[in-house]
Amino acid sequence: MASEAVAVKIQEGVAVDAVVPAASETSAQRKILLKSVEGEEFLVDELFARGSKMISNMIDDGFTEGAIPLPNVTAPVLSKVVEYWKHHVGKSETDKDAREFDRAFVKDASSSVLFDIIMAANYLDCKPLLDLACQAVADAIRDMNVEQVRGFFGITNDFTPEEEAAVLEENREWSNALTVTGNGQKESNEGGNIVLP
Amino acid sequence: MAPHHAHITVLPLDLLIYIIDRVPEPADRKSIRLVSRAFHRAECLQRRDLNVIRREALGMLIRCYGAIESLDLSACAGLDDACLSTALGGGAAPGLRKVNLSRASGVRWSGLAAMVRGCPRIESVDLSHCVGVGDREVAVLAMLAGLKELRLDKCLGVSDVGLAKVAVGCPGLEKLRIKWCLEISDLGIKLLANKCQNLKFLDISYLLVTNKSLHSISTLGRLEVLKMVGCYYITDDGLNYLKNEKNCNTLLSVDVSRCHNVSAFGLVSIIEGHKSLRKLKASDCYVDLPLNCLSKLGMLTNGFHTLKVDGSEVSEPRLKIIGANCKGLTKIGLGKCKGVTDENISELVSNCADLKTIDLTCCHDVTDDSLIAIANSCKKLESLLLESCSLITDEGLVYIGTCCPNLQEVDLTDCDLDDSALESLSRCSELMKLKLGLCPSITDDGLDYIAKCEKLQELDLYRCTGIGDDGLAALAYGCKKIRKLNLCYCTRISDQGMKYVSCLPELKDLELRGLTQVTSLGIVAIAFGCKNLTELDLKRCSAVDDLGFLGLARYAINLRQINISYCNISEQVLIRLLWNLRCLQDVKLVHLTHVRKEGFMLALRSCLDKLKKLKLPTILKDAISPALIQILQDKGCRIRWVDKPIPFYMKDSPPSSPDP
């Protein structure tokens, strides 16, 4: 049993576990201590903590004493991940509240928040959260042009002019040399390849 | 945000790939490839499947996407050995597992050898319909030790020798299709069965093999699917071999359609030997199904779900026995069966509530009572085929429309229905395919009802002469997902209707034969609006002139198949059309009376590399130089010569210039 005497720092916007509804029916309701990179500790129900495969494995391996350190995850991100677990773990896949939560979760999330969540979900091996965040990024960039994508990711163009010209040439060939199988096809025709004799 | 958090250049490659995987293709992908080197690399690594249409780009694409596992070259016109060797021979795609070269008739053994050298891990090869492929080519494929799936349908040159090489070289073979490879005999099958004990799927349809082959096949302990369509020399004795203790109960699917020397007793052998059978297809072979044979169907487990006995005699009480013994049936084929009546349909469906597909094509005695019975029992119905069941009226369809919410496919060709039938069907919100050919009583009001079926993808209105432009307006508004539309001979349609059709964004296949009121305006609208159009049939659209074809040449760049027989196109425009449409592979050019013989030669020369199929009138056979014909055939193009008289109204055409 995790000791109740452990100090829990209250972070802005984070629900303290005292407010967590006892959703699980198991009688042995253990709590796991997770420690972010800054040293802040989060007390989380074991049921929710198992939303992460990595933590789940650690628990099974007997790592129940003290806090599980997560050196790759910062406190704000960890609190978001815990939020996610609370709404998803133990629920069915088509649960309506969970879907609503997802929508709100990614809506208006800035790119850096999304990337942090992606990295954290990858590290913690929480596939549903990873899918959600990656899909959100994909949806955000799908209609963007090149400059906008660069802005979104905060990167600069590292192509040399020759490389860039080569990729542009490839793109020209690419568009009507390939067809796309499967549904959800968008227009493949840009009208830029007409050759009149 | 915590200060140590650096910006996103540190997102690792595999996560980038994970994201890009979710960005739909292809227009969005182009921007992504230009963002940075990391993105370009990620996009190149993400792609696992490639489907190439233009062979000039093949080499570049393979170099770019080195991580591909599956390559589809079936639509790549003019593909030849040199191209294949350059692209794959150097090991640019080492992870390639699956290659589709169906109909790539220009490919021979040297191209295949290079492919095998460069991609030794290939597991699946499809060479179907490459009629020039023979034993030499197959011997090359036999070097792929890990080969699991091989499709050689219609490879007419393959004989026992080639089959033996594959059997010895690829012992792990699991799936083999050698339909129509007529040179193969019992000897080849015997060796195959000897060496390839892992075979799960075998298709020997139309081969001239005898019962001895079945004796060999019966030793395959893992065989699950056996197709023997049209094997004339197979008899009941052969099927009896399949009933042996050694490998009881492995077969899941058997197809003996068109085996004229097999009777119901042969079927019983299969049933007795393989009680876990799931699919049994025996169309067009039995005249009579004796009752004691039918009741044997009760020996099969509940997994038995598909039965096709088209063309058989199923009078009372056969369908009742089938229903009583096969309660888990989901698909029944009774097309062209004699003796199908309302009573025995009722008896069948009352027992088989799980039926999803019911095929009653040409069961002329079926009336609304059958439909009511079906609607009452089969709530899971998805596909209902009632072609030529002319006694059906809208009253029966009301029941179907109300009780069968999952209905996806309905075939009412030649049922002479009117608009009220369509009103009933409009309740089927899942409807995806609807065939209403030869129903001249349908009018635009009927199409108003159909427009409510938002998921509709295929609509066939062949010779529904009652419909006009207003009906098309309704369709364009309501059924945005239509991909295939047949409006042949619906002569009331004019350019206005074409403007509506151009508003269908996903339209790929459009047939407009005989629409004499449609002019170039309409065709240009289609060309401009339907950007995904790949197949277009304009035969006998006599009012369309050069402007329309120029519009196609300019805008319809995804066209792969076009039929402009009997159209008024001039020589210059024909040449331009065939030259411009880079993806064009299948062209029908019968009776273009304004084009001289020299014009045809020029036009064909301009698209030598592209064409795979060509249809020309026989009068041109001696006019076009044999050298040109030979080149076309070497590049893999199949030419069909058609002997049709020129219609009288086209006879006043400019005379061709004197032969050189």
mmCIF file of C-alpha atoms in Angstrom, chain B residues 496-641:
data_model
loop_
_atom_site.group_PDB
_atom_site.id
_atom_site.type_symbol
_atom_site.label_atom_id
_atom_site.label_comp_id
_atom_site.label_asym_id
_atom_site.label_seq_id
_atom_site.Cartn_x
_atom_site.Cartn_y
_atom_site.Cartn_z
ATOM 1 C CA GLN B 496 -27.763 20.566 -68.863
ATOM 2 C CA GLY B 497 -27.774 17.061 -67.485
ATOM 3 C CA MET B 498 -24.062 16.775 -68.140
ATOM 4 C CA LYS B 499 -23.469 19.925 -66.138
ATOM 5 C CA TYR B 500 -25.154 18.244 -63.197
ATOM 6 C CA VAL B 501 -23.114 15.097 -63.649
ATOM 7 C CA SER B 502 -19.944 17.179 -63.584
ATOM 8 C CA CYS B 503 -20.782 18.031 -59.980
ATOM 9 C CA LEU B 504 -20.137 14.483 -58.826
ATOM 10 C CA PRO B 505 -16.645 14.710 -57.345
ATOM 11 C CA GLU B 506 -15.854 11.013 -57.089
ATOM 12 C CA LEU B 507 -17.093 9.891 -60.490
ATOM 13 C CA LYS B 508 -14.672 7.460 -62.091
ATOM 14 C CA ASP B 509 -16.604 5.450 -64.641
ATOM 15 C CA LEU B 510 -19.139 7.109 -66.925
ATOM 16 C CA GLU B 511 -21.020 5.526 -69.811
ATOM 17 C CA LEU B 512 -22.852 7.812 -72.180
ATOM 18 C CA ARG B 513 -23.474 5.715 -75.242
ATOM 19 C CA GLY B 514 -25.937 7.017 -77.762
ATOM 20 C CA LEU B 515 -26.730 10.332 -76.043
ATOM 21 C CA THR B 516 -27.487 12.206 -79.221
ATOM 22 C CA GLN B 517 -28.487 15.477 -77.559
ATOM 23 C CA VAL B 518 -25.228 15.905 -75.694
ATOM 24 C CA THR B 519 -22.820 18.293 -77.417
ATOM 25 C CA SER B 520 -19.279 19.436 -76.796
ATOM 26 C CA LEU B 521 -20.459 21.822 -74.072
ATOM 27 C CA GLY B 522 -21.619 18.944 -71.983
ATOM 28 C CA ILE B 523 -18.451 16.945 -72.509
ATOM 29 C CA VAL B 524 -16.195 19.826 -71.613
ATOM 30 C CA ALA B 525 -18.195 20.332 -68.426
ATOM 31 C CA ILE B 526 -17.651 16.699 -67.492
ATOM 32 C CA ALA B 527 -13.959 16.859 -68.334
ATOM 33 C CA PHE B 528 -13.517 19.925 -66.193
ATOM 34 C CA GLY B 529 -15.659 18.919 -63.252
ATOM 35 C CA CYS B 530 -15.019 15.222 -62.788
ATOM 36 C CA LYS B 531 -11.360 15.253 -61.958
ATOM 37 C CA ASN B 532 -11.167 11.582 -61.063
ATOM 38 C CA LEU B 533 -12.693 10.283 -64.270
ATOM 39 C CA THR B 534 -10.813 7.224 -65.473
ATOM 40 C CA GLU B 535 -13.283 5.519 -67.832
ATOM 41 C CA LEU B 536 -15.493 7.204 -70.396
ATOM 42 C CA ASP B 537 -17.715 5.698 -73.064
ATOM 43 C CA LEU B 538 -18.989 8.085 -75.738
ATOM 44 C CA LYS B 539 -19.899 5.628 -78.446
ATOM 45 C CA ARG B 540 -22.422 7.044 -80.895
ATOM 46 C CA CYS B 541 -22.591 10.473 -79.236
ATOM 47 C CA SER B 542 -22.939 11.976 -82.666
ATOM 48 C CA ALA B 543 -23.485 15.577 -81.598
ATOM 49 C CA VAL B 544 -20.094 15.895 -79.922
ATOM 50 C CA ASP B 545 -17.467 17.535 -82.114
ATOM 51 C CA ASP B 546 -13.820 18.506 -81.886
ATOM 52 C CA LEU B 547 -14.341 21.084 -79.147
ATOM 53 C CA GLY B 548 -15.535 18.412 -76.796
ATOM 54 C CA PHE B 549 -12.591 16.134 -77.496
ATOM 55 C CA LEU B 550 -10.166 18.969 -77.106
ATOM 56 C CA GLY B 551 -11.694 19.614 -73.724
ATOM 57 C CA LEU B 552 -11.083 16.012 -72.791
ATOM 58 C CA ALA B 553 -7.516 16.251 -74.011
ATOM 59 C CA ARG B 554 -6.918 19.295 -71.837
ATOM 60 C CA TYR B 555 -8.721 18.450 -68.626
ATOM 61 C CA ALA B 556 -9.500 14.761 -68.309
ATOM 62 C CA ILE B 557 -5.915 13.780 -67.616
ATOM 63 C CA ASN B 558 -6.694 10.801 -65.456
ATOM 64 C CA LEU B 559 -8.545 9.010 -68.230
ATOM 65 C CA ARG B 560 -7.336 5.463 -68.716
ATOM 66 C CA GLN B 561 -10.053 4.046 -70.886
ATOM 67 C CA ILE B 562 -12.026 5.757 -73.622
ATOM 68 C CA ASN B 563 -14.463 4.634 -76.279
ATOM 69 C CA ILE B 564 -15.054 7.124 -79.073
ATOM 70 C CA SER B 565 -16.327 4.714 -81.712
ATOM 71 C CA TYR B 566 -18.770 6.224 -84.175
ATOM 72 C CA CYS B 567 -17.955 9.770 -83.050
ATOM 73 C CA ASN B 568 -17.251 12.776 -85.207
ATOM 74 C CA ILE B 569 -13.688 13.506 -84.309
ATOM 75 C CA SER B 570 -11.237 14.955 -86.787
ATOM 76 C CA GLU B 571 -7.797 13.598 -87.456
ATOM 77 C CA GLN B 572 -5.828 16.368 -85.809
ATOM 78 C CA VAL B 573 -7.885 16.249 -82.677
ATOM 79 C CA LEU B 574 -7.603 12.479 -82.470
ATOM 80 C CA ILE B 575 -3.837 12.719 -82.565
ATOM 81 C CA ARG B 576 -3.880 15.407 -79.910
ATOM 82 C CA LEU B 577 -6.235 13.467 -77.692
ATOM 83 C CA LEU B 578 -4.179 10.295 -77.752
ATOM 84 C CA TRP B 579 -0.984 12.215 -77.215
ATOM 85 C CA ASN B 580 -2.164 14.369 -74.320
ATOM 86 C CA LEU B 581 -3.831 11.783 -72.162
ATOM 87 C CA ARG B 582 -0.743 10.392 -70.509
ATOM 88 C CA CYS B 583 -2.527 7.672 -68.577
ATOM 89 C CA LEU B 584 -4.548 6.344 -71.501
ATOM 90 C CA GLN B 585 -4.299 2.576 -71.863
ATOM 91 C CA ASP B 586 -7.478 1.290 -73.452
ATOM 92 C CA VAL B 587 -8.872 2.898 -76.583
ATOM 93 C CA LYS B 588 -11.757 1.947 -78.840
ATOM 94 C CA LEU B 589 -11.678 3.653 -82.217
ATOM 95 C CA VAL B 590 -14.194 1.884 -84.395
ATOM 96 C CA HIS B 591 -15.509 3.778 -87.421
ATOM 97 C CA LEU B 592 -14.090 7.256 -87.014
ATOM 98 C CA THR B 593 -15.103 8.279 -90.461
ATOM 99 C CA HIS B 594 -13.314 11.638 -90.500
ATOM 100 C CA VAL B 595 -9.965 10.096 -89.886
ATOM 101 C CA ARG B 596 -7.861 8.859 -92.776
ATOM 102 C CA LYS B 597 -5.807 5.729 -92.564
ATOM 103 C CA GLU B 598 -2.669 7.826 -92.322
ATOM 104 C CA GLY B 599 -4.244 9.699 -89.458
ATOM 105 C CA PHE B 600 -4.705 6.471 -87.535
ATOM 106 C CA MET B 601 -1.085 5.564 -88.090
ATOM 107 C CA LEU B 602 0.081 8.920 -86.773
ATOM 108 C CA ALA B 603 -2.231 8.736 -83.815
ATOM 109 C CA LEU B 604 -1.128 5.250 -82.875
ATOM 110 C CA ARG B 605 2.529 6.113 -83.241
ATOM 111 C CA SER B 606 2.101 8.884 -80.733
ATOM 112 C CA CYS B 607 0.894 6.528 -78.027
ATOM 113 C CA LEU B 608 2.922 3.387 -78.690
ATOM 114 C CA ASP B 609 4.219 3.169 -75.166
ATOM 115 C CA LYS B 610 0.966 3.709 -73.393
ATOM 116 C CA LEU B 611 -1.572 1.378 -74.896
ATOM 117 C CA LYS B 612 -2.532 -1.976 -73.503
ATOM 118 C CA LYS B 613 -5.796 -2.513 -75.339
ATOM 119 C CA LEU B 614 -6.944 -1.270 -78.709
ATOM 120 C CA LYS B 615 -10.090 -1.849 -80.704
ATOM 121 C CA LEU B 616 -10.085 -1.080 -84.405
ATOM 122 C CA PRO B 617 -12.296 -1.889 -87.390
ATOM 123 C CA THR B 618 -11.056 -4.650 -89.682
ATOM 124 C CA ILE B 619 -10.952 -2.378 -92.685
ATOM 125 C CA LEU B 620 -7.883 -0.781 -91.154
ATOM 126 C CA LYS B 621 -6.062 -4.080 -90.865
ATOM 127 C CA ASP B 622 -4.437 -3.869 -94.253
ATOM 128 C CA ALA B 623 -4.044 -0.122 -94.078
ATOM 129 C CA ILE B 624 -1.891 0.060 -90.983
ATOM 130 C CA SER B 625 1.640 -1.122 -91.548
ATOM 131 C CA PRO B 626 2.395 -4.572 -90.126
ATOM 132 C CA ALA B 627 5.524 -3.153 -88.564
ATOM 133 C CA LEU B 628 3.452 -0.804 -86.458
ATOM 134 C CA ILE B 629 1.150 -3.588 -85.396
ATOM 135 C CA GLN B 630 4.134 -5.701 -84.439
ATOM 136 C CA ILE B 631 5.658 -2.927 -82.336
ATOM 137 C CA LEU B 632 2.369 -2.423 -80.536
ATOM 138 C CA GLN B 633 2.126 -6.087 -79.744
ATOM 139 C CA ASP B 634 5.696 -6.298 -78.560
ATOM 140 C CA LYS B 635 5.038 -3.474 -76.159
ATOM 141 C CA GLY B 636 2.254 -5.500 -74.685
ATOM 142 C CA CYS B 637 -0.759 -4.036 -76.461
ATOM 143 C CA ARG B 638 -3.646 -6.323 -77.342
ATOM 144 C CA ILE B 639 -5.453 -5.419 -80.554
ATOM 145 C CA ARG B 640 -9.013 -6.455 -81.266
ATOM 146 C CA TRP B 641 -10.366 -6.212 -84.793
#
